[in-house]
Amino acid sequence: MGQVMPVYAEYGGGVRLAVVMSPVMPEWDKGEFFAPLTEKLVAAGFRVRIFDTLSLLEDGPADFARLFDAWSRELEVLGEIELLAGSALGGCLAQTLLYRLGGVRAKKALLISAPSKADDRLNYRLGAMADLAGQRRLEEALMLLNRYVLPEGVQAASPMEDITGDRLNQCRRLEQGFGLLRDIDVTEQIRAYAGRLLHVYGEQSQLVRDVNVACGDHGGHARLEVKGGGMRPLQDDPDGVVRAVREHLEIAL
């Protein structure tokens, strides 16, 4: 088997670097999930590199420590990172990477629907999606995912589109990706990060809620709970997220 290589999309050509780690998705979307902020960051003079977090997964059972080590090696060669961001699994991984890189190499952090610690409800729902994918019941796993990313009580507006692409690989990505988050606890690592950090999550999220988010006990860390939002606060309230990034992270978007 050949060497596993990171998959990423890069936008802009500024001097300052923003690195973004993606959430679990059946197929890599080339960073579209982060588009509302990508455009703003590029306009502000950033080079934005968005990684497919699952691209460094190895065959066999998913292991968070191995994935962390692999991404640590990748990010350490990039030099100074002005902003390290991540969504869901990518945000959880980013919290451990911040601990490794510290505030000198990774100056600021934006975490979107990123769990610091899983509770029983999050474990159960992640496990349900991972188990369906492991049983190769892809449609059911995706239907559950599409339901859980919406705010509590909101119904999907349209039926799911027909699935295309490599079904076996999509199942593998969902099974391993969601499996990595079960029983996760990176509370100590994120509290030890001394840089400026913003946690963003939805008030009505069905997965990552306020009880799953940890911050350090100092003014450099802050939370933004998006009113009525689900797992996609960038889509639920892009203006509010941009405003919080501008004010708390002091990035002139």
GROMACS .gro file of C-alpha atoms in nm:
model
  253
    1MET     CA    1   0.000   0.000   0.000
    2GLY     CA    2   0.130   0.347  -0.094
    3GLN     CA    3   0.186   0.637   0.140
    4VAL     CA    4  -0.131   0.813   0.257
    5MET     CA    5  -0.122   1.175   0.143
    6PRO     CA    6  -0.321   1.472   0.274
    7VAL     CA    7  -0.600   1.604   0.052
    8TYR     CA    8  -0.664   1.977   0.059
    9ALA     CA    9  -0.796   2.278  -0.130
   10GLU     CA   10  -0.620   2.613  -0.116
   11TYR     CA   11  -0.762   2.958  -0.175
   12GLY     CA   12  -0.597   3.298  -0.191
   13GLY     CA   13  -0.230   3.388  -0.192
   14GLY     CA   14  -0.185   3.607   0.113
   15VAL     CA   15   0.112   3.599   0.348
   16ARG     CA   16  -0.091   3.498   0.655
   17LEU     CA   17  -0.196   3.133   0.671
   18ALA     CA   18  -0.530   2.995   0.785
   19VAL     CA   19  -0.554   2.617   0.818
   20VAL     CA   20  -0.896   2.453   0.834
   21MET     CA   21  -0.977   2.091   0.928
   22SER     CA   22  -1.299   1.949   0.783
   23PRO     CA   23  -1.586   1.764   0.952
   24VAL     CA   24  -1.684   1.404   0.876
   25MET     CA   25  -1.842   1.384   0.533
   26PRO     CA   26  -1.898   1.087   0.302
   27GLU     CA   27  -1.711   1.258   0.020
   28TRP     CA   28  -1.466   1.549   0.033
   29ASP     CA   29  -1.640   1.871  -0.072
   30LYS     CA   30  -1.320   2.066  -0.150
   31GLY     CA   31  -1.383   2.298   0.141
   32GLU     CA   32  -1.729   2.421   0.044
   33PHE     CA   33  -1.848   2.382   0.404
   34PHE     CA   34  -1.623   2.675   0.502
   35ALA     CA   35  -1.708   2.899   0.204
   36PRO     CA   36  -1.869   3.187   0.399
   37LEU     CA   37  -1.546   3.243   0.591
   38THR     CA   38  -1.304   3.143   0.315
   39GLU     CA   39  -1.415   3.435   0.100
   40LYS     CA   40  -1.380   3.679   0.389
   41LEU     CA   41  -1.037   3.552   0.489
   42VAL     CA   42  -0.904   3.563   0.132
   43ALA     CA   43  -1.032   3.920   0.096
   44ALA     CA   44  -0.850   4.003   0.422
   45GLY     CA   45  -0.519   3.883   0.280
   46PHE     CA   46  -0.506   3.522   0.398
   47ARG     CA   47  -0.401   3.206   0.222
   48VAL     CA   48  -0.660   2.949   0.329
   49ARG     CA   49  -0.570   2.580   0.318
   50ILE     CA   50  -0.864   2.348   0.391
   51PHE     CA   51  -0.777   1.985   0.466
   52ASP     CA   52  -0.991   1.676   0.431
   53THR     CA   53  -0.941   1.550   0.786
   54LEU     CA   54  -1.024   1.193   0.687
   55SER     CA   55  -0.765   1.182   0.407
   56LEU     CA   56  -0.495   1.059   0.648
   57LEU     CA   57  -0.701   0.771   0.782
   58GLU     CA   58  -0.529   0.436   0.755
   59ASP     CA   59  -0.688   0.099   0.684
   60GLY     CA   60  -0.818  -0.086   0.988
   61PRO     CA   61  -0.984   0.040   1.305
   62ALA     CA   62  -0.987   0.418   1.344
   63ASP     CA   63  -0.745   0.551   1.605
   64PHE     CA   64  -0.754   0.915   1.717
   65ALA     CA   65  -0.396   0.915   1.850
   66ARG     CA   66  -0.256   0.790   1.516
   67LEU     CA   67  -0.460   1.043   1.321
   68PHE     CA   68  -0.340   1.318   1.554
   69ASP     CA   69   0.024   1.217   1.506
   70ALA     CA   70  -0.018   1.212   1.128
   71TRP     CA   71  -0.172   1.559   1.119
   72SER     CA   72   0.084   1.696   1.365
   73ARG     CA   73   0.360   1.604   1.123
   74GLU     CA   74   0.175   1.770   0.834
   75LEU     CA   75   0.104   2.095   1.016
   76GLU     CA   76   0.443   2.131   1.181
   77VAL     CA   77   0.611   2.183   0.841
   78LEU     CA   78   0.375   2.467   0.746
   79GLY     CA   79   0.540   2.721   0.974
   80GLU     CA   80   0.340   2.988   1.155
   81ILE     CA   81  -0.038   2.947   1.136
   82GLU     CA   82  -0.228   3.269   1.201
   83LEU     CA   83  -0.561   3.088   1.236
   84LEU     CA   84  -0.626   2.718   1.297
   85ALA     CA   85  -0.992   2.632   1.245
   86GLY     CA   86  -1.191   2.312   1.243
   87SER     CA   87  -1.548   2.187   1.224
   88ALA     CA   88  -1.689   1.888   1.419
   89LEU     CA   89  -1.424   1.610   1.398
   90GLY     CA   90  -1.183   1.860   1.241
   91GLY     CA   91  -1.244   2.097   1.529
   92CYS     CA   92  -1.190   1.825   1.787
   93LEU     CA   93  -0.863   1.732   1.619
   94ALA     CA   94  -0.768   2.101   1.601
   95GLN     CA   95  -0.797   2.125   1.980
   96THR     CA   96  -0.527   1.862   2.026
   97LEU     CA   97  -0.316   2.017   1.750
   98LEU     CA   98  -0.333   2.353   1.929
   99TYR     CA   99  -0.193   2.186   2.238
  100ARG     CA  100   0.097   2.045   2.034
  101LEU     CA  101   0.166   2.361   1.832
  102GLY     CA  102   0.094   2.610   2.110
  103GLY     CA  103   0.027   2.981   2.073
  104VAL     CA  104   0.356   3.054   1.898
  105ARG     CA  105   0.300   2.830   1.595
  106ALA     CA  106  -0.082   2.852   1.597
  107LYS     CA  107  -0.179   3.199   1.713
  108LYS     CA  108  -0.560   3.190   1.702
  109ALA     CA  109  -0.829   2.924   1.686
  110LEU     CA  110  -1.185   2.898   1.557
  111LEU     CA  111  -1.379   2.585   1.653
  112ILE     CA  112  -1.716   2.521   1.489
  113SER     CA  113  -1.948   2.260   1.643
  114ALA     CA  114  -1.632   2.097   1.776
  115PRO     CA  115  -1.667   1.863   2.075
  116SER     CA  116  -1.416   1.887   2.356
  117LYS     CA  117  -1.584   1.605   2.546
  118ALA     CA  118  -1.849   1.354   2.441
  119ASP     CA  119  -2.143   1.285   2.668
  120ASP     CA  120  -2.387   0.991   2.657
  121ARG     CA  121  -2.621   1.158   2.408
  122LEU     CA  122  -2.346   1.249   2.167
  123ASN     CA  123  -2.192   0.901   2.198
  124TYR     CA  124  -2.527   0.737   2.125
  125ARG     CA  125  -2.598   0.945   1.815
  126LEU     CA  126  -2.246   0.918   1.677
  127GLY     CA  127  -2.258   0.544   1.742
  128ALA     CA  128  -2.589   0.506   1.559
  129MET     CA  129  -2.447   0.667   1.244
  130ALA     CA  130  -2.117   0.479   1.265
  131ASP     CA  131  -2.294   0.146   1.315
  132LEU     CA  132  -2.525   0.198   1.015
  133ALA     CA  133  -2.225   0.286   0.798
  134GLY     CA  134  -2.038  -0.019   0.930
  135GLN     CA  135  -2.332  -0.236   0.823
  136ARG     CA  136  -2.308  -0.076   0.475
  137ARG     CA  137  -2.652   0.084   0.522
  138LEU     CA  138  -2.536   0.405   0.361
  139GLU     CA  139  -2.877   0.559   0.285
  140GLU     CA  140  -2.990   0.516   0.644
  141ALA     CA  141  -2.663   0.655   0.783
  142LEU     CA  142  -2.689   0.962   0.560
  143MET     CA  143  -3.055   1.016   0.641
  144LEU     CA  144  -2.968   1.016   1.010
  145LEU     CA  145  -2.675   1.252   0.952
  146ASN     CA  146  -2.892   1.489   0.748
  147ARG     CA  147  -3.143   1.492   1.033
  148TYR     CA  148  -2.890   1.548   1.311
  149VAL     CA  149  -2.709   1.840   1.147
  150LEU     CA  150  -3.033   2.041   1.145
  151PRO     CA  151  -3.152   2.235   1.450
  152GLU     CA  152  -3.373   2.042   1.692
  153GLY     CA  153  -3.729   2.021   1.559
  154VAL     CA  154  -3.645   2.131   1.202
  155GLN     CA  155  -3.744   1.888   0.927
  156ALA     CA  156  -3.543   1.837   0.608
  157ALA     CA  157  -3.689   2.054   0.333
  158SER     CA  158  -3.639   1.799   0.055
  159PRO     CA  159  -3.567   1.426   0.018
  160MET     CA  160  -3.206   1.313   0.003
  161GLU     CA  161  -3.048   1.307  -0.342
  162ASP     CA  162  -2.946   0.979  -0.505
  163ILE     CA  163  -2.607   0.858  -0.383
  164THR     CA  164  -2.324   0.854  -0.635
  165GLY     CA  165  -1.955   0.765  -0.607
  166ASP     CA  166  -1.774   0.493  -0.417
  167ARG     CA  167  -2.031   0.363  -0.170
  168LEU     CA  168  -1.784   0.141   0.016
  169ASN     CA  169  -1.543   0.430   0.072
  170GLN     CA  170  -1.828   0.656   0.185
  171CYS     CA  171  -1.931   0.395   0.442
  172ARG     CA  172  -1.571   0.364   0.558
  173ARG     CA  173  -1.535   0.740   0.601
  174LEU     CA  174  -1.857   0.769   0.802
  175GLU     CA  175  -1.787   0.463   1.017
  176GLN     CA  176  -1.431   0.561   1.102
  177GLY     CA  177  -1.495   0.934   1.126
  178PHE     CA  178  -1.786   0.911   1.369
  179GLY     CA  179  -1.616   0.629   1.556
  180LEU     CA  180  -1.319   0.855   1.629
  181LEU     CA  181  -1.539   1.093   1.828
  182ARG     CA  182  -1.701   0.842   2.060
  183ASP     CA  183  -1.581   0.891   2.421
  184ILE     CA  184  -1.351   1.172   2.311
  185ASP     CA  185  -1.215   1.401   2.582
  186VAL     CA  186  -0.964   1.674   2.491
  187THR     CA  187  -1.068   1.909   2.773
  188GLU     CA  188  -0.722   1.931   2.931
  189GLN     CA  189  -0.554   2.002   2.599
  190ILE     CA  190  -0.783   2.288   2.501
  191ARG     CA  191  -0.774   2.448   2.846
  192ALA     CA  192  -0.395   2.452   2.826
  193TYR     CA  193  -0.395   2.652   2.500
  194ALA     CA  194  -0.303   3.012   2.584
  195GLY     CA  195  -0.389   3.174   2.249
  196ARG     CA  196  -0.713   3.344   2.146
  197LEU     CA  197  -0.990   3.093   2.080
  198LEU     CA  198  -1.355   3.105   1.978
  199HIS     CA  199  -1.596   2.812   2.013
  200VAL     CA  200  -1.907   2.842   1.792
  201TYR     CA  201  -2.202   2.603   1.824
  202GLY     CA  202  -2.577   2.598   1.771
  203GLU     CA  203  -2.827   2.662   2.048
  204GLN     CA  204  -3.052   2.387   1.904
  205SER     CA  205  -2.775   2.149   1.794
  206GLN     CA  206  -2.867   1.781   1.804
  207LEU     CA  207  -2.503   1.675   1.836
  208VAL     CA  208  -2.246   1.918   1.981
  209ARG     CA  209  -2.404   2.133   2.255
  210ASP     CA  210  -2.275   2.365   2.526
  211VAL     CA  211  -2.211   2.068   2.757
  212ASN     CA  212  -1.966   1.928   2.500
  213VAL     CA  213  -1.756   2.244   2.473
  214ALA     CA  214  -1.463   2.336   2.701
  215CYS     CA  215  -1.269   2.662   2.726
  216GLY     CA  216  -0.977   2.787   2.929
  217ASP     CA  217  -1.043   3.000   3.238
  218HIS     CA  218  -0.911   3.325   3.092
  219GLY     CA  219  -1.030   3.605   2.866
  220GLY     CA  220  -0.862   3.465   2.557
  221HIS     CA  221  -1.125   3.193   2.517
  222ALA     CA  222  -1.488   3.269   2.431
  223ARG     CA  223  -1.807   3.096   2.319
  224LEU     CA  224  -2.069   3.197   2.065
  225GLU     CA  225  -2.398   3.009   2.090
  226VAL     CA  226  -2.588   3.073   1.766
  227LYS     CA  227  -2.953   3.129   1.853
  228GLY     CA  228  -3.172   2.864   1.693
  229GLY     CA  229  -2.872   2.710   1.517
  230GLY     CA  230  -2.782   2.347   1.459
  231MET     CA  231  -2.452   2.184   1.364
  232ARG     CA  232  -2.389   2.432   1.082
  233PRO     CA  233  -2.370   2.776   1.246
  234LEU     CA  234  -2.178   2.913   0.947
  235GLN     CA  235  -2.491   2.858   0.741
  236ASP     CA  236  -2.737   2.943   1.018
  237ASP     CA  237  -2.585   3.282   1.107
  238PRO     CA  238  -2.284   3.369   0.887
  239ASP     CA  239  -2.295   3.739   0.979
  240GLY     CA  240  -2.294   3.661   1.351
  241VAL     CA  241  -1.999   3.426   1.316
  242VAL     CA  242  -1.804   3.678   1.107
  243ARG     CA  243  -1.875   3.948   1.365
  244ALA     CA  244  -1.751   3.724   1.649
  245VAL     CA  245  -1.434   3.634   1.458
  246ARG     CA  246  -1.373   4.003   1.396
  247GLU     CA  247  -1.435   4.110   1.755
  248HIS     CA  248  -1.294   3.824   1.962
  249LEU     CA  249  -1.021   3.686   1.738
  250GLU     CA  250  -0.933   4.036   1.620
  251ILE     CA  251  -0.919   3.939   1.254
  252ALA     CA  252  -1.025   4.225   1.028
  253LEU     CA  253  -1.275   4.052   0.801
   0.00000   0.00000   0.00000
